[in-house]
Amino acid sequence: MSLVVSKTSSGREYKVRDLSQADFGRLEIELAEVEMPGLMSCRSEFGPSQPFKGARITGSLHMTIQTAVLIETLTALGAEVRWCSCNIFSTQDHAAAAIARDSASVFAWKGETLEEYWWCTEKALDWGPGGGPDLIVDDGGDATLLIHEGVKAEEEFEKSGKLPDPSSTDNAEFRIVLGLIKEGLLVDPKRYRKMKERLVGVSEETTTGVKRLYQMQVNGTLLFPAINVNDSVTKSKFDNLYGCRHSLPDGLMRATDVMIAGKVAVVCGYGDVGKGCAAALKQAGARVVVTEIDPICALQALMEGIPVLTLEDVVSEADIFVTTTGNKDIIMVHHMRKMKNNAIVCNIGHFDNEIDMHGLETYPGVKRITIKPQTDRWVFPETNSGIIVLAEGRLMNLGCATGHPSFVMSCSFTNQVIAQLELWKERASGKYEKKVYVLPKHLDEKVAALHLGKLGAKLTKLTPAQAAYISIPVDGPYKPPNYRY
Amino acid sequence: MSLVVSKTSSGREYKVRDLSQADFGRLEIELAEVEMPGLMSCRSEFGPSQPFKGARITGSLHMTIQTAVLIETLTALGAEVRWCSCNIFSTQDHAAAAIARDSASVFAWKGETLEEYWWCTEKALDWGPGGGPDLIVDDGGDATLLIHEGVKAEEEFEKSGKLPDPSSTDNAEFRIVLGLIKEGLLVDPKRYRKMKERLVGVSEETTTGVKRLYQMQVNGTLLFPAINVNDSVTKSKFDNLYGCRHSLPDGLMRATDVMIAGKVAVVCGYGDVGKGCAAALKQAGARVVVTEIDPICALQALMEGIPVLTLEDVVSEADIFVTTTGNKDIIMVHHMRKMKNNAIVCNIGHFDNEIDMHGLETYPGVKRITIKPQTDRWVFPETNSGIIVLAEGRLMNLGCATGHPSFVMSCSFTNQVIAQLELWKERASGKYEKKVYVLPKHLDEKVAALHLGKLGAKLTKLTPAQAAYISIPVDGPYKPPNYRY
Amino acid sequence: MSLVVSKTSSGREYKVRDLSQADFGRLEIELAEVEMPGLMSCRSEFGPSQPFKGARITGSLHMTIQTAVLIETLTALGAEVRWCSCNIFSTQDHAAAAIARDSASVFAWKGETLEEYWWCTEKALDWGPGGGPDLIVDDGGDATLLIHEGVKAEEEFEKSGKLPDPSSTDNAEFRIVLGLIKEGLLVDPKRYRKMKERLVGVSEETTTGVKRLYQMQVNGTLLFPAINVNDSVTKSKFDNLYGCRHSLPDGLMRATDVMIAGKVAVVCGYGDVGKGCAAALKQAGARVVVTEIDPICALQALMEGIPVLTLEDVVSEADIFVTTTGNKDIIMVHHMRKMKNNAIVCNIGHFDNEIDMHGLETYPGVKRITIKPQTDRWVFPETNSGIIVLAEGRLMNLGCATGHPSFVMSCSFTNQVIAQLELWKERASGKYEKKVYVLPKHLDEKVAALHLGKLGAKLTKLTPAQAAYISIPVDGPYKPPNYRY
Amino acid sequence: MSLVVSKTSSGREYKVRDLSQADFGRLEIELAEVEMPGLMSCRSEFGPSQPFKGARITGSLHMTIQTAVLIETLTALGAEVRWCSCNIFSTQDHAAAAIARDSASVFAWKGETLEEYWWCTEKALDWGPGGGPDLIVDDGGDATLLIHEGVKAEEEFEKSGKLPDPSSTDNAEFRIVLGLIKEGLLVDPKRYRKMKERLVGVSEETTTGVKRLYQMQVNGTLLFPAINVNDSVTKSKFDNLYGCRHSLPDGLMRATDVMIAGKVAVVCGYGDVGKGCAAALKQAGARVVVTEIDPICALQALMEGIPVLTLEDVVSEADIFVTTTGNKDIIMVHHMRKMKNNAIVCNIGHFDNEIDMHGLETYPGVKRITIKPQTDRWVFPETNSGIIVLAEGRLMNLGCATGHPSFVMSCSFTNQVIAQLELWKERASGKYEKKVYVLPKHLDEKVAALHLGKLGAKLTKLTPAQAAYISIPVDGPYKPPNYRY
């Protein structure tokens, strides 16, 4: 990669699409601030004491307007920040421009190639000779993965002299990762180990990244402490659910302008994300069908009046397909071939392997017609009938629209700030081992509380007698840890 | 106005933003065709007999992708067509480009000035020396109004030599209309009367235009027959209701990315449009409040769990305001001053006089900050607090998004095609006087029937005994004329 | 029939189940009054002037608590009243007892035989030697039918000496009607003609009765003026829709306690009643399927996310079947045989011929197991599998529960009172011919207005300028007659 | 108490309202069996091996039709059973009759006094000289409480000779408990300790009972192992949520026939029960307001468009009040005095202390008018305005209607059967200590799976590759223990 890093007048590095969009970005950031009371409240509560003074934070998380408010909350608390996006289509270029100009090093633009994507990730981790970041804000775990793979490769190289071999893998993206590490190794064979040494910990945003972390914990390979932000109630039961309820129809409308009412829509997976998607589609007048592996989630769908069938049962009758599973190989090319003309196929799960894009791209004689960026019609030669694939199978709400709205992201990101504060405060105390932690209930409740005033809500206060009767403190936490909400 | 008309290689006139967007427009038109079974079925049913052969049709109706499919249905049936938009922000430039290049004369672009708007309207009516169009497709009644005002002015001029006086009116837009007619009068003092002579009739799309027509009918000033397409059930109970249910949140999301869930939203008016808007906002998780003058519509809102209050009751607590009344002076600047910071104010009614834009623009010390086209923040000097106005108070679904989706517009536009066919077929029969007509019930039912197959529906068939029992023909019409659906 | 008529101490005739339930009835009537602001407001507005002084009113309308408040509104305005129910299962015995004891002659009890039903109808019309009632409040048209059939028979008898022949018809119920008329003829051959002479008019409550009236108007056989109350907006768009949305699940729950969530429910007919039923079932978590003959109503269902199929498509998969068509022969015994074990079959349309009860009862080997009154399990011999039929195919909301709630019935019945007042006021003016009329829009709007205060609603008031702009009076009527709401 | 125990011809003890209702009960039990696939499947899976052979099970759980199917599942698996209700109003007398006649010893009737209630509880625990039951099925924990209090009293008596002193407590119900224990002590001072010795464990049904158990676990006073059935996902996220969504409106309708649409309804508490109630009321057309102490639950309500306020904010404007908190002193008499005339006040939480019935009953000059059993109007002397209290403040869905429907109770009760089987199987293994346990995830998923077939659902099957990718077994459990659904 021969990409050129730019510098602001103050010497801060960046690479964005177009710095001249910074003013536009700034206006939208200011609007978003009004919608993000949790983050703004962190600024007023913690700003004066500058708790992140001296901390270097690297973020790998969709570089949107909302993320911009997160970044500027981190810098308002004293941090230095470098940032990249965690998806090739999710950057809002005006947001990236405003941050690059005003606040932090950004390496992100809408429509990166996979090579560019990993170049950006590496740049966000690259704090120069003194090693890497102190803290990572991760979403999906790619920054964390790069360090873990880097350390593994360095150790192997030190032991056996063997360099990572990109050709050893079928996975196109992982090949790029290995190539990147290989290059790096030749320059500095201790680079990722130095990073690991400095790193205090990571806070991870999403289900997929969390799954990776727990696997590493189980395998004993986790290199630093991690806080699982996803499983804060105020994250997974809000962002995943209400965020997707908002942004799925937004993505569908911006990409295709299709009328949702009257259509048959299949939602693969009925977890928090699937529940949000199904609710949105149902409310818009679609007939929704859910596919599920888990009988409990399936029974929940049924109780909401949603039939649970297999993809095979409905593949040739449905108009819209959405994958939300966090698993792979959900909609395969053999499914797509049986779909109706102009059926819409999209994914709102973190990774792009839910839809068999490889199978589609390599289908003999298939024709791709790009309607507009992130909206492609793929025509099969036998039937001359096409399907419409959004965002090349990647997160359609970020690829085709602007992702989740500010208010719900304020919940998620306030958890992030609190997690980062906690990791940094306890950096020397040994409180956090190389394990995965969730935030304590009272912080979770605090995040919610910070968002009530904006919506005009008034809480009822327990009397001491009532608190005693149900054996909880008057000021909470109000629920046992396993409470499901 | 010194705008330049372009010509295609075949000599067809047009003025659009950018003809190079024609390919993109064509792709989206092709997608829309699949979603518009009513129009496509008109093409196959009537195309072979070319019933519009020799007919000149002028349209004044939002120049969108859906309208493009309407236009090409008219041309597929033999018509020659000239078109303009009926709103300065509602044109989709790629749709205009495709039509201009391939099918009809178009004078429309997104973001016209008012002067440009009326220039376009006049151009669409200007079929050259031979007089005007045979038929008009109108939406809001501006083409019809121009002819009526033109004829009035010509008659006055012939009688008294008096020219129209633009300075006689406070209304900025009507001043432009008078100026235009005045200019025309000096060139050809019989122009609009010649148009009137040739005109077979108009079919009108929307509530506002229909109201104007009935007023002219009552006053005895209507110059030609009119078919009220708006009051076809398959128009007003579908487009107005389900169309807005789709496009209101679409416009809000594209313009502001605001989270609707949790917000307080005020919908002014609970007619078909208001019902659609309220349903959309409620389903998205807003707390909706309706304002109404009509006790029946008010009681309907209450039965759906929606409180009915006055604007004054909620003006300082609500987050989103939508006007849907078809009346004027609904949200005044004195209301806007009391709103919360960044309250969103928008209109989805036909005309832009529901929101007091004039009062806002002339408020002493007010500051306008354009976030992006059609999204402005207006800051009041006393409070330094701002409100966000969409599409300058014009139809926000067309100004900030792409209007109603294809499927529901197929219902509306199939009514238009049928109305135009009927007017043209009966042009010499005297069947239609200078009055306002609605389409007969069986045609309304036919429009619905044409849209069922796409959604996989199967109708039940009456037995003769059942039909006799309820005294209707086996094949309908199934309901009495006053049935409310 | 050898039924014995009782008399109160004041000499008022009645026949009810148990007069000792009058106190209980009174308590519930008092609760209902608080929920029926329209009727109570009629009492305060018109009570002092006693407009019904001297008027005899016969009602044939479900003898429920709500009807009791109607009856006592009529008597509060000066009328003398005799009443019967219009359905063998719809009487609430405590309501009948309270009215019989305190206010009017009542002939009604829950669970009449058909013979008893028509005996009650005749008793309600029998005002003694001076002829019949001055006014009729009818629901379904049975009182009106009896008079029309009576007059026809008397004329035939006078002309030809022929008596009506009960054996001439297959219809079991009509056989009873003919028998009754025959008996009456032998006693007084001018009875029904005297009734007709005295009768000022009828106000009819429901779709089915209205259909009959329009047929008689078309055939020229209508014997007196009729006001169609059903087609007041505040009746058909409230009672039919929101009333059924309430009382359908109520009936299902009281009769069967079945969980609605998760079930497949088929609603036959998507008119106002069907829309209310489908909404209720959907909201309760059922998967709803609609059957329709009318493509417009079908398309409405689809826009709400409800599939439209034929009964045949779903008969063996659905759990709950509801008929709402107002037509006959909707669910036949051959359908019932294909249903799942314990499928629930019920009707909420006015008459009991939507479900083929005759076919079921006469099915060879079928076994009827009465779970409790109005809830029967019918077991087919071949499969040993049963279906559950509610209220023997009659109005299940009245047979198995208590019908529509007071508030919505207050809308309907206020229309009734206004219609009765109008007929009575114009009894000598010739304003009403032997035709069917609807109430004028401003009275319809008034009915709605009377119900807003109870729900805390505040209307917005038009300014004169706004009223002029949309060409309506400041105080309404706010809509044109054909407006659909 | 001088109540007389009856015996069946086979010598089984019982006390029910009316044994002649047994046939009716049997018919409804047979209907319920079709709706309870989980229980029926337990019968076919475990019936042949008679795992409960020799086990004595005492149940204290609402003696409804659904519970009858549970009891007969336990007996079908070999158990001997004695049963009482856990609420004075919740028994369905026909269900009790059928069970008493056919299957088990029952001591329960609708409308017990508190003395009778505790007499029944004691009878259900009284297996004669050989000690008490082997297993307890508890709901709310009253059977468990009686044993714990009994043991405490016996130990105190043995130690100090002191008898329990009923006059030592203000709580009227606890006074009865102490009196009962005191009486028992005089007869057999080891009675409850013998019970404790024999007892293998308890499975507890509901939130309130579970809270008590965890408190005892924390205090170290729990006398035997307990399985917390409430926190199975297939219990608390189904029964509590969907059960109440069904049975709250059912109770309201049967008790008051009030129209829910248009009303303002306050739901105190937005846990699973509150969520179900709020959903039901909202769907029925009420304007719902929630009160909450927990900011997270409050934010959930807001995301669904429901305002969160304090009771004080809305007490004088709301029409319907429902308590769902599991806490005490929620609606006090000073609140009730401010309510609108005929406001409805009811509770759907386990205990009757959410509503201040004591304050109401002792309010000077208050008048109680019983409309019908479980529906009382209380009139305050100052205002002459009344409120309507359902079921005397006890569980209104069981007091005024028939509780949750069979299908959802099948989920709950299948968990009960599995818990009882587990306790019994491991009775000698030491697997369960004197602690509170939840069922493992795979059993929870199994319960759900048993209920899918009835609703026609089809699950998708993981491929081994997919299972490996997300690190779970192909056949589940599919989620980590802390997953929230």
Coordinates of N, CA and C in Angstrom, one line a residue, chain A residues 163-286:
Chain A
L163 N 8.1 -16.8 8.8 CA 7.2 -15.7 8.6 C 5.8 -16.1 8.3
P164 N 4.8 -15.3 8.6 CA 3.4 -15.6 8.3 C 3.3 -15.8 6.8
D165 N 2.4 -16.7 6.4 CA 2.3 -17.1 5.0 C 0.9 -16.7 4.5
P166 N 0.7 -15.6 3.8 CA -0.6 -15.2 3.4 C -1.3 -16.3 2.5
S167 N -0.5 -17.0 1.8 CA -1.1 -18.0 0.9 C -1.6 -19.2 1.6
S168 N -1.4 -19.2 2.9 CA -1.9 -20.4 3.7 C -3.3 -20.4 4.0
T169 N -4.0 -19.3 3.6 CA -5.4 -19.2 3.9 C -6.3 -18.9 2.7
D170 N -7.5 -19.5 2.7 CA -8.5 -19.2 1.7 C -9.2 -17.9 1.9
N171 N -9.2 -17.4 3.1 CA -9.9 -16.3 3.4 C -9.2 -15.0 2.9
A172 N -9.8 -14.3 2.0 CA -9.2 -13.2 1.3 C -8.8 -12.1 2.3
E173 N -9.6 -11.9 3.3 CA -9.3 -10.8 4.2 C -8.2 -11.2 5.2
F174 N -8.2 -12.5 5.6 CA -7.1 -12.9 6.5 C -5.8 -12.9 5.8
R175 N -5.8 -13.1 4.5 CA -4.6 -13.1 3.7 C -4.0 -11.7 3.8
I176 N -4.8 -10.7 3.8 CA -4.3 -9.3 3.9 C -3.7 -9.1 5.2
V177 N -4.4 -9.6 6.3 CA -3.9 -9.4 7.6 C -2.5 -10.0 7.8
L178 N -2.4 -11.2 7.2 CA -1.1 -11.9 7.4 C 0.0 -11.2 6.6
G179 N -0.4 -10.7 5.4 CA 0.6 -9.9 4.6 C 1.1 -8.7 5.4
L180 N 0.1 -8.0 6.0 CA 0.4 -6.8 6.7 C 1.4 -7.1 7.9
I181 N 1.1 -8.2 8.6 CA 2.0 -8.5 9.7 C 3.3 -8.9 9.3
K182 N 3.3 -9.6 8.2 CA 4.6 -10.1 7.6 C 5.5 -8.9 7.3
E183 N 4.9 -7.9 6.5 CA 5.7 -6.7 6.2 C 6.2 -6.0 7.5
G184 N 5.3 -5.9 8.5 CA 5.7 -5.3 9.7 C 6.8 -6.0 10.4
L185 N 6.8 -7.3 10.4 CA 7.8 -8.1 11.1 C 9.2 -7.8 10.5
L186 N 9.2 -7.6 9.2 CA 10.5 -7.4 8.6 C 11.1 -6.0 9.1
V187 N 10.2 -5.1 9.4 CA 10.6 -3.8 9.9 C 11.0 -3.8 11.4
D188 N 10.1 -4.4 12.1 CA 10.3 -4.4 13.6 C 9.7 -5.7 14.2
P189 N 10.5 -6.6 14.5 CA 10.0 -7.9 14.9 C 9.5 -7.9 16.4
K190 N 9.4 -6.8 17.0 CA 8.9 -6.7 18.4 C 7.7 -5.7 18.4
R191 N 7.3 -5.2 17.3 CA 6.3 -4.2 17.3 C 5.0 -4.6 18.1
Y192 N 4.4 -5.7 17.8 CA 3.1 -6.0 18.4 C 3.3 -6.4 19.9
R193 N 4.5 -7.0 20.2 CA 4.7 -7.3 21.6 C 4.9 -6.0 22.4
K194 N 5.5 -5.0 21.8 CA 5.6 -3.7 22.5 C 4.2 -3.2 22.7
M195 N 3.4 -3.3 21.7 CA 2.0 -2.8 21.9 C 1.4 -3.5 23.0
K196 N 1.4 -4.8 23.0 CA 0.8 -5.6 24.1 C 1.3 -5.2 25.4
E197 N 2.6 -4.9 25.5 CA 3.2 -4.5 26.8 C 2.5 -3.3 27.4
R198 N 2.4 -2.3 26.5 CA 1.9 -1.0 26.9 C 0.4 -1.1 27.2
L199 N -0.3 -1.9 26.5 CA -1.8 -1.9 26.5 C -2.4 -2.2 27.9
V200 N -3.2 -1.3 28.3 CA -3.9 -1.5 29.6 C -5.2 -2.4 29.4
G201 N -5.8 -2.2 28.3 CA -7.0 -3.1 28.0 C -7.8 -2.6 26.9
V202 N -8.9 -3.3 26.6 CA -9.8 -3.0 25.4 C -11.2 -3.0 26.0
S203 N -12.0 -2.1 25.4 CA -13.4 -2.2 25.7 C -14.1 -2.5 24.3
E204 N -14.9 -3.6 24.3 CA -15.4 -4.1 23.0 C -16.9 -3.8 22.9
E205 N -17.3 -3.4 21.7 CA -18.6 -2.8 21.5 C -19.7 -3.8 21.2
T206 N -19.3 -4.9 20.4 CA -20.4 -5.7 19.8 C -20.3 -7.2 20.0
T207 N -21.5 -7.8 19.8 CA -21.7 -9.2 20.1 C -20.5 -10.1 19.4
T208 N -20.2 -9.8 18.2 CA -19.3 -10.6 17.5 C -17.9 -10.4 18.1
G209 N -17.5 -9.2 18.5 CA -16.2 -9.0 19.1 C -16.1 -9.7 20.5
V210 N -17.2 -9.6 21.2 CA -17.3 -10.2 22.5 C -17.1 -11.7 22.4
K211 N -17.8 -12.3 21.4 CA -17.6 -13.8 21.2 C -16.2 -14.1 21.0
R212 N -15.5 -13.4 20.2 CA -14.0 -13.6 20.0 C -13.3 -13.5 21.3
L213 N -13.6 -12.5 22.1 CA -12.9 -12.3 23.4 C -13.1 -13.5 24.3
Y214 N -14.4 -14.0 24.4 CA -14.6 -15.1 25.3 C -13.9 -16.4 24.8
Q215 N -13.9 -16.5 23.5 CA -13.1 -17.7 23.0 C -11.7 -17.6 23.4
M216 N -11.1 -16.4 23.3 CA -9.7 -16.3 23.7 C -9.5 -16.5 25.2
Q217 N -10.5 -16.0 25.9 CA -10.4 -16.2 27.4 C -10.4 -17.7 27.7
V218 N -11.3 -18.4 27.0 CA -11.4 -19.9 27.2 C -10.1 -20.6 26.8
N219 N -9.6 -20.1 25.7 CA -8.3 -20.8 25.2 C -7.1 -20.3 25.9
G220 N -7.3 -19.3 26.8 CA -6.1 -18.8 27.5 C -5.2 -17.9 26.7
T221 N -5.7 -17.4 25.6 CA -4.8 -16.6 24.7 C -5.0 -15.1 24.8
L222 N -5.9 -14.7 25.6 CA -6.2 -13.3 25.7 C -5.0 -12.5 26.3
L223 N -4.6 -11.5 25.6 CA -3.3 -10.8 26.0 C -3.5 -9.7 27.0
F224 N -4.7 -9.2 27.2 CA -4.9 -8.0 28.1 C -6.4 -8.0 28.5
P225 N -6.7 -7.3 29.6 CA -8.0 -7.2 30.1 C -9.0 -6.7 29.0
A226 N -10.2 -7.1 29.1 CA -11.2 -6.6 28.2 C -12.5 -6.3 29.0
I227 N -13.1 -5.2 28.6 CA -14.5 -5.0 29.2 C -15.5 -5.2 28.0
N228 N -16.4 -6.0 28.3 CA -17.5 -6.4 27.3 C -18.6 -5.3 27.5
V229 N -18.6 -4.3 26.7 CA -19.5 -3.3 26.7 C -20.9 -3.7 26.1
N230 N -20.8 -4.6 25.2 CA -22.0 -5.1 24.5 C -23.0 -5.6 25.4
D231 N -22.6 -6.3 26.5 CA -23.5 -6.9 27.4 C -24.0 -6.0 28.5
S232 N -23.6 -4.8 28.5 CA -24.3 -3.8 29.4 C -25.8 -3.8 28.8
V233 N -26.7 -3.8 29.8 CA -28.1 -3.8 29.3 C -28.3 -2.6 28.5
T234 N -27.8 -1.4 28.9 CA -28.0 -0.2 28.1 C -27.3 -0.2 26.8
K235 N -26.6 -1.2 26.5 CA -26.0 -1.4 25.1 C -26.9 -2.4 24.4
S236 N -26.8 -3.7 24.8 CA -27.3 -4.7 23.9 C -28.9 -4.6 23.8
K237 N -29.5 -4.2 24.9 CA -31.0 -4.1 24.8 C -31.5 -2.8 24.3
F238 N -30.6 -1.9 23.9 CA -31.0 -0.6 23.4 C -30.4 -0.5 21.9
D239 N -29.1 -0.3 21.8 CA -28.5 -0.1 20.5 C -28.8 -1.3 19.6
N240 N -28.6 -2.5 20.0 CA -28.9 -3.7 19.1 C -30.4 -3.7 18.7
L241 N -31.2 -3.4 19.7 CA -32.7 -3.6 19.5 C -33.3 -2.3 18.8
Y242 N -33.2 -1.2 19.6 CA -33.9 0.0 19.1 C -33.1 0.7 18.0
G243 N -31.8 0.5 18.1 CA -31.0 1.1 17.0 C -31.3 0.4 15.7
C244 N -31.4 -0.9 15.6 CA -31.7 -1.6 14.4 C -33.2 -1.3 14.0
R245 N -34.1 -1.2 14.9 CA -35.4 -0.9 14.6 C -35.5 0.4 13.8
H246 N -34.6 1.3 14.1 CA -34.6 2.6 13.4 C -33.8 2.5 12.1
S247 N -32.6 1.8 12.1 CA -31.7 2.0 11.0 C -32.0 0.9 9.9
L248 N -32.6 -0.2 10.2 CA -32.9 -1.1 9.1 C -33.8 -0.5 8.1
P249 N -35.0 0.0 8.5 CA -35.9 0.6 7.4 C -35.2 1.8 6.8
D250 N -34.4 2.5 7.5 CA -33.7 3.7 7.0 C -32.8 3.2 5.8
G251 N -32.0 2.1 6.1 CA -31.1 1.6 5.1 C -31.9 1.1 3.8
L252 N -33.0 0.4 4.1 CA -33.8 -0.1 3.0 C -34.4 1.0 2.1
M253 N -34.8 2.0 2.8 CA -35.4 3.2 2.1 C -34.4 3.9 1.3
R254 N -33.3 4.2 1.9 CA -32.3 5.0 1.2 C -31.7 4.2 0.0
A255 N -31.6 2.9 0.2 CA -30.9 2.1 -0.9 C -31.9 1.8 -2.0
T256 N -33.2 1.5 -1.6 CA -34.1 1.0 -2.7 C -35.4 1.7 -2.8
D257 N -35.7 2.6 -1.9 CA -37.0 3.3 -1.9 C -38.2 2.3 -2.0
V258 N -38.0 1.1 -1.6 CA -39.1 0.1 -1.8 C -40.1 0.3 -0.8
M259 N -41.4 0.0 -1.1 CA -42.5 0.1 -0.2 C -42.4 -1.2 0.7
I260 N -42.3 -1.0 2.0 CA -42.2 -2.2 2.8 C -43.6 -2.8 3.1
A261 N -44.6 -1.9 3.2 CA -45.9 -2.4 3.4 C -46.3 -3.4 2.3
G262 N -46.9 -4.5 2.8 CA -47.4 -5.5 1.8 C -46.4 -6.6 1.4
K263 N -45.1 -6.3 1.7 CA -44.1 -7.3 1.3 C -44.0 -8.4 2.4
V264 N -43.4 -9.5 1.9 CA -43.0 -10.6 2.8 C -41.5 -10.4 3.1
A265 N -41.2 -10.3 4.4 CA -39.8 -10.1 4.8 C -39.3 -11.2 5.7
V266 N -38.1 -11.7 5.4 CA -37.6 -12.8 6.2 C -36.4 -12.2 7.0
V267 N -36.5 -12.4 8.3 CA -35.4 -12.0 9.2 C -34.8 -13.2 9.7
C268 N -33.5 -13.4 9.4 CA -32.8 -14.6 9.8 C -32.1 -14.3 11.2
G269 N -32.6 -14.9 12.2 CA -32.2 -14.7 13.6 C -33.1 -13.7 14.3
Y270 N -33.4 -14.1 15.6 CA -34.3 -13.3 16.4 C -33.7 -13.1 17.7
G271 N -32.4 -12.6 17.7 CA -31.8 -12.1 18.9 C -32.2 -10.6 19.0
D272 N -31.4 -9.8 19.7 CA -31.7 -8.4 19.9 C -31.8 -7.7 18.6
V273 N -30.8 -7.9 17.7 CA -30.9 -7.3 16.4 C -32.0 -7.7 15.6
G274 N -32.2 -9.0 15.5 CA -33.4 -9.6 14.8 C -34.7 -9.1 15.3
K275 N -34.8 -9.0 16.6 CA -36.1 -8.5 17.2 C -36.3 -7.0 16.8
G276 N -35.3 -6.2 16.7 CA -35.5 -4.8 16.3 C -35.8 -4.8 14.8
C277 N -35.2 -5.6 14.0 CA -35.5 -5.6 12.6 C -36.9 -6.1 12.3
A278 N -37.3 -7.2 13.0 CA -38.6 -7.8 12.8 C -39.7 -6.8 13.2
A279 N -39.5 -6.1 14.3 CA -40.4 -5.1 14.8 C -40.6 -4.0 13.8
A280 N -39.5 -3.5 13.2 CA -39.6 -2.4 12.3 C -40.3 -2.8 11.0
L281 N -40.0 -4.0 10.5 CA -40.7 -4.4 9.3 C -42.2 -4.7 9.5
K282 N -42.5 -5.3 10.6 CA -43.9 -5.6 10.9 C -44.7 -4.3 11.0
Q283 N -44.1 -3.3 11.8 CA -44.8 -2.1 11.9 C -45.0 -1.3 10.6
A284 N -44.0 -1.5 9.7 CA -44.2 -0.8 8.4 C -45.2 -1.6 7.5
G285 N -45.7 -2.7 8.0 CA -46.8 -3.3 7.2 C -46.3 -4.5 6.4
A286 N -45.1 -5.0 6.7 CA -44.6 -6.2 6.0 C -45.2 -7.5 6.8

